[in-house]
Amino acid sequence: MDIKEIFENLDYGTAPEDAKQAQNWLDEQGRKFGHFINGEFTKPSKLFTSNNPANGNELAKISNGTKQDVNIAVKAANEAFPKWSALSGFERAKYLYAIARLIQKNARLFAVLETLDNGKPIRESRDADIPLTIRHFYHHAGWAQHLTKEFPEQVPYGVCGQIIPWNFPLLMLAWKIAPALAAGNCVVLKPAEYTPLTALLFAQICVAAGLPKGVVNIVTGDGTTGACIVEHDDIDKIAFTGSTKVGKIIRKATAGTGKGLSLELGGKSPFIVFEDADIDSAIEGVVDAIWFNQGEVCCAGSRLLVQESIEQKFLKKLKVRMDKLRVGSPLDKSIDIGAIVDIAQVKNIQSLLEKGKEAGGNFYESKGKLPNQGHYIKPTLISNVSPSHPLVQEEIFGPILVAMSFRNPDEAIALANNSIFGLAASVWSENLNLALDIVPRLKAGVIWVNCATQFDASVGFGGYKQSGFGREGGAEGMSAYLKPAFEKKLKPQILEKSQSAKKTEASPISTIDKTAKMFIGGKQVRGDSGYSLDVKNTSGQNIAQVCAGNRKDIRNAVEAARKGLSWGDKTAHLRAQIIYYLAENLDYRKDEFATRISQSTGASATKAKREVELSIE
Ligand code: NAP
Ligand code: MG
């Protein structure tokens, strides 16, 4: 054996973190948990287990929340809301500071418990999940204090239903609870079925911080518990983080209910390396982008796009680096990749890989060994695939990287944007001009230059396209938990069909055909079909006719909107001036608009006028 081989085969041993404190905490709770409602834990019932994915052992039994449990939690939150929202921002900030400090004091317990329940490396829970969680509460304590100054005329929603996934259990809880509380809302949160433990420890922190009862309620359970939260009539806003599939279900379920909604969904983010990039840094960037948290990261850089001129060299170096990644016990302080959260997720990943293999491509698995027990998957690199390959298009949510090449910046942009998702992107180049040209053309909510997976509580995070909408973090994240003060008053105005309205005389249809045209591409156009539809007032009388648009009209409108995309390139100042001009015109013709609103909805003249005035504002 030469010296190189000796080093390669050296067994470095392990450096396990002691799990005794976390195991003792579980023992003290009897390894059985109820829900946390109105400041207390309920009696455990309808139990399911939460397991340690590193060895398959059961950690605790958890209650599966029923409709009745959700009802009680929502009632408690509604009862707590008037007092909590009436506190001054300064008062609410004190609770958020206290929570932050208590998590900080118990950081080690939280980190080990998170690693036990989720399977992520202790290095990551200790150095990323928990510190970011703490920072999130500190940061939002600041927002609570500045609320009235920074968000005048804004009010909290009321009760927020919050549903989170298993990949960053405590951090996602912080992203949801900290801004909601800072804004004056009360919450009912459901952690993921696989990873409820740190949320339950957090419930104890709320008690220790003296948080008023009912402000935070935690109901554990599966998807059906989540659905009960989504469908509850007395919840004012739903904030969801999870898969695009469930996000779509929630969007349909909340449509037309008047509930606020924010969705943080899946992704398939591009990691773009130009030929002039610092290659060694970019290789480390790939490791952070796709092998952080076993690749179970919504914004994982799972599509590697490398400029053709350096493709071979880059992939060769990447394979060498992959072979050095250590996959193993999550509690070992010296491992890079831990366990996959559950055997079901392992099977999801494997079945996607099998499906992908049928579509061709070169598959490279890292050389390192896997532990004998537990749920693990080797880091994998797939190359030589077409952009339509299923593994390029679908979110895998595991340690699997797909690589493609591009010839020039335009091709890189086209490949990067060829996705239903738009969560994040990472651009690598030593040429600042090139990077600044690329960044605004990428359709992604968050874009990193010469780095990846960077987070801070003060920076908004969220998606585009099927990656969702709404932002978490910073001022944008705060505004997701606030709404204009007038909305409460507006609701009845829009919904109410007053008696007097029914009596309002509707203008008779003129004998001359006055079918209103459509507005496409900056001009008025007739519908393709030539058919029209009646517009009726609340008494059922026809008051006008409009074109019945068909597929061709929609196609033309979408094409025109695409051409109009350069609107986004105009300066914000110019856009503001044009919008201001529109408002001026609307103001000039406000009586005309108000009359039409009265005629078609039956609203009184005063209400209709107020509605127009609000639009102008
Ligand atoms: P998921 O299956 O959508 O589940 C997310 C949460 O929703 C879980 O608590 C789940 O309960 C619950 N749920 C399931 N069905 C529901 C329904 N019909 N109504 C209401 N709630 C329901 O997602 P996941 O597999 O846990 O997490 C992975 C996904 O989250 C990935 O797609 C990832 O990209 C995304 N993610 C996005 C972000 C972001 O910020 N954009 C961050 C992290 C993760 P159970 O636990 O019982 O299934
Ligand atoms: Mg678990």
XYZ file of C-alpha atoms in Angstrom, residues 11-546:
536
model
C -10.644 5.124 9.520
C -10.959 8.448 11.291
C -13.232 7.046 13.951
C -16.313 8.830 15.169
C -16.987 11.903 17.315
C -20.509 11.313 18.595
C -22.510 14.045 20.285
C -23.985 12.872 23.582
C -27.753 12.392 23.243
C -28.341 11.727 26.955
C -29.922 15.121 27.731
C -32.421 14.794 24.860
C -33.216 11.163 25.699
C -33.733 12.154 29.362
C -36.092 14.935 28.298
C -38.128 12.416 26.287
C -38.190 10.080 29.306
C -39.357 12.920 31.568
C -42.317 13.487 29.229
C -43.133 9.757 29.399
C -42.353 9.594 25.657
C -46.002 10.447 25.017
C -47.322 13.827 23.937
C -50.716 15.479 23.683
C -51.372 18.735 21.815
C -50.412 22.125 23.198
C -53.663 24.060 23.417
C -54.469 27.139 25.463
C -51.151 26.971 27.291
C -51.403 23.323 28.340
C -50.724 19.864 27.002
C -53.829 17.774 26.351
C -54.099 14.095 27.281
C -52.303 12.008 24.606
C -54.707 10.158 22.298
C -54.880 8.496 18.869
C -51.151 7.883 19.001
C -48.638 7.486 16.191
C -44.871 7.247 16.551
C -42.026 9.596 15.748
C -38.887 7.658 14.919
C -35.173 8.223 14.673
C -34.290 7.739 10.997
C -30.665 6.967 11.877
C -31.646 3.599 13.352
C -35.421 3.248 12.984
C -35.964 3.346 16.782
C -39.124 4.849 18.184
C -38.502 8.148 19.983
C -41.987 9.014 21.257
C -45.702 8.604 20.726
C -47.534 11.618 19.331
C -51.248 12.495 19.220
C -52.987 12.596 15.864
C -55.103 15.741 15.930
C -58.824 15.372 15.174
C -61.278 17.967 13.902
C -62.392 18.409 17.498
C -58.790 19.106 18.646
C -58.397 21.685 15.887
C -61.724 23.297 16.871
C -60.594 23.666 20.485
C -57.218 25.097 19.435
C -58.810 27.602 17.034
C -61.268 28.675 19.734
C -58.413 29.241 22.189
C -56.514 31.286 19.603
C -59.578 33.407 18.805
C -60.156 34.058 22.488
C -56.546 35.101 23.006
C -56.459 37.373 19.953
C -58.166 40.564 21.251
C -55.816 40.912 24.219
C -52.671 39.853 22.375
C -53.252 42.164 19.426
C -54.096 45.030 21.778
C -50.696 44.800 23.504
C -48.202 47.414 22.394
C -45.467 46.256 20.038
C -43.033 46.834 22.862
C -44.946 44.411 25.102
C -45.096 41.732 22.412
C -41.387 42.213 21.728
C -40.613 41.291 25.337
C -42.173 37.844 24.823
C -40.301 37.301 21.552
C -37.001 38.269 23.212
C -37.760 35.889 26.075
C -38.487 33.040 23.648
C -35.251 33.751 21.740
C -33.216 33.744 24.943
C -34.803 30.540 26.229
C -34.106 28.702 22.953
C -30.539 29.998 23.137
C -30.195 28.661 26.681
C -31.467 25.268 25.540
C -29.717 25.303 22.164
C -27.907 22.024 22.671
C -31.064 20.160 23.720
C -32.926 21.548 20.703
C -30.070 20.641 18.314
C -29.748 17.043 19.526
C -33.517 16.516 19.607
C -33.797 17.853 16.048
C -31.037 15.551 14.855
C -32.596 12.540 16.586
C -36.028 13.199 15.093
C -35.040 14.303 11.593
C -31.724 12.579 10.868
C -29.831 15.740 9.902
C -26.148 16.002 10.924
C -25.628 17.503 14.373
C -23.141 19.911 12.761
C -26.028 21.395 10.780
C -28.709 21.464 13.495
C -26.142 22.930 15.923
C -24.633 25.499 13.543
C -27.509 26.333 11.178
C -31.058 25.342 12.235
C -30.926 26.426 15.867
C -28.853 29.652 15.540
C -31.079 30.771 12.630
C -34.177 29.992 14.714
C -32.865 32.092 17.598
C -31.932 34.927 15.261
C -35.438 34.806 13.778
C -37.087 35.412 17.148
C -34.641 38.197 18.083
C -35.107 39.852 14.709
C -38.893 39.736 14.926
C -38.866 41.109 18.444
C -37.410 44.166 16.707
C -40.231 44.198 14.173
C -42.851 44.056 16.923
C -41.343 47.216 18.387
C -41.299 49.059 15.058
C -44.670 47.861 13.854
C -46.775 51.001 14.139
C -44.028 53.153 12.644
C -43.126 50.817 9.769
C -46.606 49.495 8.986
C -49.076 52.293 9.681
C -52.720 51.512 8.907
C -51.978 47.762 8.983
C -53.660 45.270 11.282
C -53.007 41.587 12.074
C -55.167 38.969 10.361
C -56.438 37.377 13.568
C -55.860 33.625 13.859
C -53.302 32.091 11.497
C -53.265 28.377 10.671
C -49.682 27.324 9.973
C -48.576 24.016 8.468
C -44.917 23.078 8.115
C -42.760 20.300 6.619
C -40.161 18.005 8.149
C -36.907 19.190 6.571
C -36.212 22.129 8.945
C -38.753 21.464 11.702
C -37.818 24.119 14.262
C -36.582 26.678 11.741
C -39.819 26.483 9.738
C -41.737 26.875 13.007
C -39.719 30.032 13.731
C -40.328 31.383 10.214
C -44.049 30.968 10.827
C -44.540 31.857 14.492
C -42.095 34.769 14.964
C -43.568 37.177 12.346
C -47.160 36.121 13.119
C -46.744 36.944 16.814
C -44.786 40.125 16.149
C -47.667 41.369 13.988
C -50.223 40.583 16.717
C -51.733 37.353 15.372
C -52.418 34.172 17.339
C -51.528 30.822 15.793
C -52.492 27.185 15.441
C -49.475 25.340 14.052
C -49.169 21.772 12.821
C -45.655 20.337 12.615
C -44.926 17.507 10.185
C -45.830 13.972 11.179
C -42.170 12.781 10.997
C -40.685 15.604 13.078
C -42.964 17.012 15.802
C -40.558 16.844 18.761
C -38.830 20.231 18.685
C -42.232 21.923 18.225
C -43.368 20.239 21.452
C -40.216 21.357 23.257
C -40.899 24.831 21.875
C -44.376 24.677 23.482
C -42.652 24.291 26.855
C -40.507 27.329 26.022
C -43.709 29.340 25.421
C -44.905 28.384 28.913
C -41.523 29.268 30.427
C -41.580 32.640 28.652
C -44.991 33.364 30.191
C -46.633 33.750 26.800
C -50.368 34.359 27.336
C -52.458 31.212 26.935
C -53.871 30.539 23.481
C -51.440 32.784 21.584
C -49.505 29.736 20.350
C -51.281 26.403 19.913
C -49.591 23.324 18.500
C -51.706 20.494 17.154
C -49.747 17.459 15.994
C -50.986 15.027 13.370
C -50.945 14.002 9.751
C -52.291 15.533 6.545
C -55.920 15.174 7.656
C -55.187 17.318 10.733
C -53.624 19.856 8.352
C -56.747 19.777 6.193
C -58.938 20.477 9.281
C -56.858 23.606 9.915
C -57.108 24.714 6.289
C -60.879 24.239 6.222
C -61.660 25.850 9.576
C -64.059 28.799 9.238
C -62.618 30.763 12.150
C -59.091 30.925 10.788
C -58.211 34.165 9.005
C -55.007 33.203 7.230
C -53.224 30.022 6.192
C -49.443 29.953 5.924
C -48.184 26.730 4.394
C -44.719 25.374 3.664
C -44.532 22.047 1.912
C -44.940 20.361 -1.417
C -46.420 21.989 -4.508
C -48.950 19.137 -4.655
C -50.417 19.932 -1.221
C -50.024 23.684 -1.883
C -52.384 23.331 -4.842
C -54.951 21.491 -2.711
C -54.769 24.262 -0.103
C -55.085 27.003 -2.679
C -58.254 25.390 -4.017
C -59.648 24.837 -0.517
C -59.106 28.464 0.535
C -60.263 30.068 -2.731
C -63.324 32.225 -2.193
C -63.235 31.902 1.601
C -61.661 35.318 2.224
C -58.746 33.669 4.083
C -55.287 35.134 3.562
C -52.806 32.664 2.074
C -49.068 32.336 1.637
C -47.438 29.274 0.077
C -43.773 28.297 0.296
C -43.481 25.272 -1.968
C -41.047 23.067 -3.813
C -38.136 23.897 -6.075
C -35.593 22.638 -8.584
C -33.049 25.384 -8.380
C -30.269 25.944 -10.926
C -26.626 26.221 -9.884
C -24.900 27.987 -12.788
C -21.112 27.848 -13.185
C -19.433 30.026 -15.843
C -16.015 29.180 -17.249
C -14.353 32.064 -15.402
C -15.646 30.931 -11.968
C -13.311 30.087 -9.103
C -13.695 26.340 -9.642
C -12.648 25.123 -6.203
C -15.052 27.533 -4.495
C -17.810 26.507 -6.880
C -17.230 22.825 -6.031
C -17.649 23.634 -2.321
C -20.702 25.675 -3.319
C -22.224 22.579 -4.960
C -21.625 20.616 -1.748
C -23.498 23.288 0.237
C -26.214 23.584 -2.381
C -27.187 19.941 -2.818
C -25.664 17.912 -0.001
C -26.628 20.184 2.872
C -29.408 18.468 4.885
C -29.195 15.340 2.641
C -30.547 17.432 -0.223
C -33.885 17.675 1.605
C -33.906 21.405 1.013
C -36.587 23.290 -0.904
C -34.012 25.649 -2.437
C -31.358 22.937 -3.029
C -29.213 23.634 -6.090
C -30.307 20.360 -7.654
C -29.683 21.329 -11.294
C -26.006 21.959 -12.012
C -25.474 23.979 -15.205
C -21.801 24.178 -16.214
C -20.334 26.059 -19.164
C -19.325 23.537 -21.824
C -15.663 24.638 -21.917
C -15.087 23.526 -18.292
C -17.686 20.773 -18.002
C -15.333 17.770 -18.069
C -12.841 19.314 -15.674
C -15.569 20.426 -13.294
C -17.386 17.084 -13.151
C -14.114 15.245 -12.625
C -13.241 17.450 -9.645
C -16.762 17.140 -8.312
C -16.576 13.337 -8.326
C -13.313 13.464 -6.371
C -14.999 15.725 -3.817
C -18.095 13.488 -3.669
C -15.932 10.511 -2.766
C -14.744 12.402 0.298
C -18.241 13.059 1.641
C -18.990 11.040 4.734
C -22.473 9.629 5.061
C -23.262 8.323 8.505
C -24.690 8.658 11.988
C -26.223 12.144 12.258
C -24.966 12.496 15.828
C -21.358 12.088 14.637
C -19.840 15.570 14.607
C -17.550 14.692 11.717
C -20.049 13.459 9.147
C -21.318 15.465 6.170
C -24.561 13.707 5.306
C -27.030 12.177 7.740
C -30.088 9.963 7.429
C -33.095 10.475 5.150
C -36.107 11.417 7.265
C -38.135 8.231 6.743
C -38.108 5.003 4.807
C -41.071 6.344 2.783
C -38.902 9.257 1.588
C -36.066 6.825 0.721
C -38.555 4.900 -1.416
C -39.789 8.126 -3.077
C -36.235 9.027 -4.029
C -35.398 5.521 -5.224
C -38.523 5.244 -7.343
C -37.789 8.595 -8.999
C -34.230 7.404 -9.675
C -35.522 4.174 -11.219
C -37.939 6.114 -13.396
C -35.088 8.433 -14.402
C -32.737 5.580 -15.260
C -35.173 4.425 -17.936
C -34.746 7.828 -19.602
C -30.962 7.347 -19.902
C -28.049 9.330 -18.440
C -24.819 8.543 -16.559
C -25.225 7.864 -12.849
C -22.292 8.339 -10.457
C -22.561 7.381 -6.783
C -20.004 8.541 -4.198
C -17.567 5.831 -3.075
C -17.931 6.144 0.724
C -19.608 3.458 2.838
C -23.158 3.625 4.181
C -24.022 2.601 7.769
C -25.499 -0.873 8.194
C -28.752 0.333 9.739
C -30.984 3.370 9.208
C -32.225 5.189 6.109
C -29.358 6.472 3.968
C -28.795 7.357 0.334
C -25.445 7.976 -1.324
C -24.744 11.345 -2.955
C -25.416 10.830 -6.639
C -24.487 12.804 -9.756
C -26.428 12.315 -12.979
C -24.997 13.683 -16.216
C -25.546 13.375 -19.941
C -29.275 13.992 -19.726
C -31.646 16.107 -21.793
C -33.466 19.124 -20.281
C -36.769 17.252 -20.504
C -35.424 14.257 -18.521
C -37.801 13.557 -15.586
C -34.946 13.911 -13.100
C -34.239 17.393 -14.481
C -37.849 18.486 -14.225
C -39.084 16.883 -10.979
C -38.155 17.773 -7.430
C -36.336 14.745 -5.939
C -35.753 16.100 -2.415
C -32.724 13.948 -1.736
C -28.925 13.983 -2.306
C -29.266 13.724 -6.082
C -27.667 16.251 -8.440
C -28.380 16.486 -12.169
C -25.747 18.137 -14.385
C -26.133 19.744 -17.817
C -23.960 22.065 -19.879
C -24.527 25.348 -21.694
C -22.550 27.257 -24.323
C -23.291 30.909 -23.569
C -25.172 33.088 -21.032
C -28.416 33.077 -23.047
C -28.455 29.289 -23.106
C -27.742 29.212 -19.364
C -30.750 31.470 -18.725
C -33.002 29.420 -21.006
C -32.033 26.168 -19.240
C -32.281 27.712 -15.787
C -35.774 29.072 -16.430
C -37.000 25.862 -18.071
C -38.824 24.681 -14.942
C -42.254 24.887 -13.369
C -40.463 26.035 -10.197
C -38.743 29.323 -9.386
C -37.502 29.241 -5.815
C -33.772 29.987 -5.869
C -30.686 30.135 -8.098
C -26.944 30.363 -7.618
C -24.605 32.050 -10.126
C -20.833 31.546 -10.179
C -18.521 33.875 -12.079
C -15.577 36.126 -11.279
C -16.989 38.669 -13.758
C -19.307 41.012 -11.904
C -20.765 42.457 -15.115
C -21.724 38.989 -16.296
C -23.323 38.090 -12.953
C -25.286 41.339 -12.866
C -26.532 40.688 -16.378
C -27.672 37.150 -15.497
C -29.339 37.732 -12.137
C -32.352 39.851 -13.218
C -33.109 37.432 -16.047
C -33.480 34.422 -13.762
C -37.018 33.593 -12.684
C -36.326 32.820 -9.053
C -37.319 34.329 -5.738
C -33.815 34.230 -4.246
C -30.543 34.446 -6.188
C -27.083 33.989 -4.699
C -23.880 35.077 -6.457
C -20.732 33.048 -5.710
C -22.438 31.404 -2.754
C -25.461 29.224 -2.016
C -27.983 28.498 0.725
C -27.371 31.741 2.632
C -30.152 32.833 4.982
C -30.829 35.634 7.362
C -33.940 36.643 9.283
C -33.795 40.112 7.736
C -33.913 38.860 4.134
C -37.178 37.832 2.497
C -37.265 34.261 1.184
C -39.922 32.837 -1.132
C -40.793 31.680 -4.610
C -42.001 32.432 -8.086
C -44.199 30.253 -10.326
C -45.115 26.872 -8.740
C -42.685 27.490 -5.882
C -45.420 29.579 -4.278
C -45.969 33.167 -3.238
C -45.436 35.277 -0.148
C -42.115 35.939 1.573
C -40.680 34.907 4.926
C -38.112 37.099 6.668
C -37.496 40.833 6.710
C -40.091 43.515 5.991
C -41.747 41.454 3.224
C -42.208 38.576 5.651
C -43.840 40.888 8.182
C -46.277 42.242 5.637
C -47.442 38.652 4.985
C -48.972 38.712 8.488
C -50.600 42.128 8.200
C -53.436 43.488 6.130
C -54.745 46.976 5.431
C -56.870 48.314 8.272
C -59.720 49.182 5.904
C -60.168 45.569 4.712
C -62.237 44.675 7.740
C -64.640 47.457 6.888
C -64.561 46.632 3.196
C -65.655 43.023 3.525
C -69.331 43.742 4.258
C -69.360 46.412 1.568
C -68.484 43.911 -1.085
C -70.532 40.989 0.153
C -73.643 42.841 1.237
C -76.380 42.982 -1.339
C -78.580 45.587 0.330
C -82.328 45.631 0.008
C -82.268 49.120 -1.446
C -79.909 47.887 -4.132
C -82.537 45.528 -5.441
C -84.775 48.490 -6.067
C -82.076 50.409 -7.965
C -83.141 51.097 -11.512
C -80.807 49.364 -13.925
C -80.078 51.043 -17.205
C -81.945 49.231 -19.984
C -79.907 47.635 -22.754
C -79.564 50.038 -25.582
C -81.055 48.968 -28.892
C -77.692 49.582 -30.586
C -75.226 46.730 -29.973
C -72.703 48.053 -27.479
C -70.888 44.786 -26.654
C -67.803 45.868 -24.731
C -64.601 44.813 -26.472
C -61.657 43.110 -24.841
C -58.360 44.851 -24.163
C -55.393 42.878 -25.486
C -51.904 44.091 -26.318
C -52.743 47.749 -25.747
C -55.862 47.937 -27.922
C -59.547 47.099 -27.890
C -60.301 43.930 -29.849
C -63.419 41.924 -30.675
C -63.617 38.370 -29.387
C -62.539 35.670 -31.830
C -65.852 33.796 -31.629
C -68.091 36.824 -32.056
C -70.305 35.494 -29.224
C -71.212 37.629 -26.262
C -72.400 37.186 -22.672
C -75.032 39.122 -20.734
C -73.996 41.066 -17.644
C -76.813 41.065 -15.118
C -77.416 43.275 -12.125
C -78.477 41.918 -8.740
C -82.135 41.961 -9.816
C -81.301 39.768 -12.787
C -81.742 42.453 -15.434
C -79.320 42.669 -18.336
C -77.252 45.814 -18.086
C -74.605 45.167 -20.726
C -72.958 42.600 -22.929
C -69.333 41.536 -23.036
